[in-house]
Amino acid sequence: MRLESEIYLGSPPVDRREAPRTGVDVLARAHVFEKRPLTVNIRDLTTGGFLMEAPIEVDIGATIYLQLPGLHLTAAQVIWKSAHYTGCQFVNPLSGSELSCVEGSAWRI
C-alpha cells in the first residue's frame, strides 16, 4: 500500500476554486477530439469545473466535451492531470439549475 502526504512549511496552497465543490459519484461520457468517447466518473463538481476519474489521454490545455446526465454536451478545458484524475474547468460555467440537475442524479460522497 502506498500512502501520499504533503507537508507545508508555512501556509498550505490556496484553493483557487471560485465555487464550493460537491463530492459526487456520477457517470458521464467524455468526448475528446478524434478519439472514441469514454465513460468517466465525476468525483467532484462545481459550477466552474469538475474532477474526473479515468485513465484518459489528454494534454493540459486540451478541450474535452462532457455529457453529464440531463445536460447537453458541455465544453471544458483540462487544467491539470495525474495518472487517474483530471481537473477541468468548464468553458461556460454551469447554471445553478444545471448543477442541481446533475447533483440530483448523483450519489453524494
Short mmCIF file of C-alpha atoms in Angstrom, two decimals:
data_model
loop_
_atom_site.label_atom_id
_atom_site.label_comp_id
_atom_site.label_asym_id
_atom_site.label_seq_id
_atom_site.Cartn_x
_atom_site.Cartn_y
_atom_site.Cartn_z
CA MET A 1 0.00 0.00 0.00
CA ARG A 2 1.29 3.44 -0.92
CA LEU A 3 0.46 6.50 1.14
CA GLU A 4 1.00 10.01 -0.10
CA SER A 5 1.14 13.13 2.00
CA GLU A 6 2.08 16.76 1.70
CA ILE A 7 3.98 18.74 4.29
CA TYR A 8 3.77 22.51 4.29
CA LEU A 9 6.29 24.75 5.98
CA GLY A 10 4.15 27.82 6.41
CA SER A 11 0.76 28.23 4.79
CA PRO A 12 -0.84 25.48 2.66
CA PRO A 13 -1.52 26.29 -1.01
CA VAL A 14 -4.53 28.46 -1.73
CA ASP A 15 -7.63 26.67 -3.04
CA ARG A 16 -8.38 28.58 -6.24
CA ARG A 17 -11.90 27.25 -6.80
CA GLU A 18 -14.40 30.04 -7.33
CA ALA A 19 -17.41 28.00 -6.19
CA PRO A 20 -17.96 25.43 -3.43
CA ARG A 21 -17.47 21.89 -4.63
CA THR A 22 -19.80 18.97 -4.10
CA GLY A 23 -18.41 15.46 -3.76
CA VAL A 24 -20.38 13.28 -6.16
CA ASP A 25 -20.17 9.92 -7.88
CA VAL A 26 -21.73 10.26 -11.32
CA LEU A 27 -21.01 8.54 -14.61
CA ALA A 28 -20.59 10.77 -17.66
CA ARG A 29 -19.30 10.46 -21.22
CA ALA A 30 -16.13 12.34 -22.18
CA HIS A 31 -15.56 13.18 -25.83
CA VAL A 32 -12.01 14.02 -26.85
CA PHE A 33 -11.18 15.20 -30.37
CA GLU A 34 -10.54 12.27 -32.75
CA LYS A 35 -10.95 9.64 -30.01
CA ARG A 36 -13.82 7.40 -29.05
CA PRO A 37 -15.98 8.74 -26.21
CA LEU A 38 -15.39 7.04 -22.89
CA THR A 39 -17.28 6.62 -19.69
CA VAL A 40 -15.71 8.55 -16.84
CA ASN A 41 -16.53 9.02 -13.18
CA ILE A 42 -17.04 12.58 -11.95
CA ARG A 43 -15.82 12.77 -8.34
CA ASP A 44 -16.48 16.42 -7.52
CA LEU A 45 -18.37 19.16 -9.24
CA THR A 46 -18.80 22.93 -9.08
CA THR A 47 -20.46 25.40 -11.40
CA GLY A 48 -16.95 26.15 -12.68
CA GLY A 49 -15.44 22.68 -13.16
CA PHE A 50 -15.02 19.09 -12.09
CA LEU A 51 -12.66 16.32 -11.06
CA MET A 52 -12.80 13.35 -13.41
CA GLU A 53 -11.51 9.88 -12.61
CA ALA A 54 -10.47 7.98 -15.72
CA PRO A 55 -7.31 6.81 -17.46
CA ILE A 56 -7.81 9.35 -20.26
CA GLU A 57 -5.03 10.50 -22.57
CA VAL A 58 -5.34 14.28 -22.85
CA ASP A 59 -2.91 17.16 -22.65
CA ILE A 60 -3.20 20.08 -20.27
CA GLY A 61 -4.99 22.84 -22.16
CA ALA A 62 -6.98 20.39 -24.32
CA THR A 63 -10.73 20.83 -24.73
CA ILE A 64 -13.00 17.94 -23.90
CA TYR A 65 -16.76 17.69 -24.19
CA LEU A 66 -18.59 16.17 -21.26
CA GLN A 67 -22.06 14.63 -21.42
CA LEU A 68 -23.49 14.91 -17.91
CA PRO A 69 -26.85 13.33 -17.01
CA GLY A 70 -29.71 15.58 -18.12
CA LEU A 71 -27.48 18.15 -19.87
CA HIS A 72 -26.21 18.80 -23.39
CA LEU A 73 -22.53 18.35 -24.26
CA THR A 74 -20.54 20.82 -22.18
CA ALA A 75 -17.08 22.04 -23.19
CA ALA A 76 -14.29 22.06 -20.60
CA GLN A 77 -10.57 22.74 -20.61
CA VAL A 78 -8.09 20.40 -18.94
CA ILE A 79 -6.33 22.35 -16.17
CA TRP A 80 -4.27 19.57 -14.55
CA LYS A 81 -3.92 15.79 -14.67
CA SER A 82 -2.35 12.85 -12.90
CA ALA A 83 -2.30 9.13 -13.65
CA HIS A 84 -6.01 8.58 -12.92
CA TYR A 85 -7.50 12.02 -12.25
CA THR A 86 -8.08 15.06 -14.43
CA GLY A 87 -9.18 18.52 -13.26
CA CYS A 88 -11.20 20.51 -15.76
CA GLN A 89 -12.76 23.97 -15.95
CA PHE A 90 -16.00 24.50 -17.86
CA VAL A 91 -15.68 26.89 -20.80
CA ASN A 92 -19.11 28.28 -19.81
CA PRO A 93 -19.90 27.70 -16.12
CA LEU A 94 -22.95 25.62 -15.25
CA SER A 95 -26.01 27.47 -14.02
CA GLY A 96 -27.37 26.68 -10.59
CA SER A 97 -30.23 24.69 -12.11
CA GLU A 98 -27.85 22.66 -14.29
CA LEU A 99 -25.70 21.88 -11.25
CA SER A 100 -28.79 20.83 -9.28
CA CYS A 101 -29.88 18.57 -12.16
CA VAL A 102 -26.55 16.71 -12.14
CA GLU A 103 -26.35 16.58 -8.35
CA GLY A 104 -29.85 15.10 -8.26
CA SER A 105 -28.71 12.18 -10.43
CA ALA A 106 -25.51 11.53 -8.45
CA TRP A 107 -24.54 9.67 -5.34
CA ARG A 108 -23.21 12.15 -2.79
CA ILE A 109 -19.82 11.38 -1.34
#
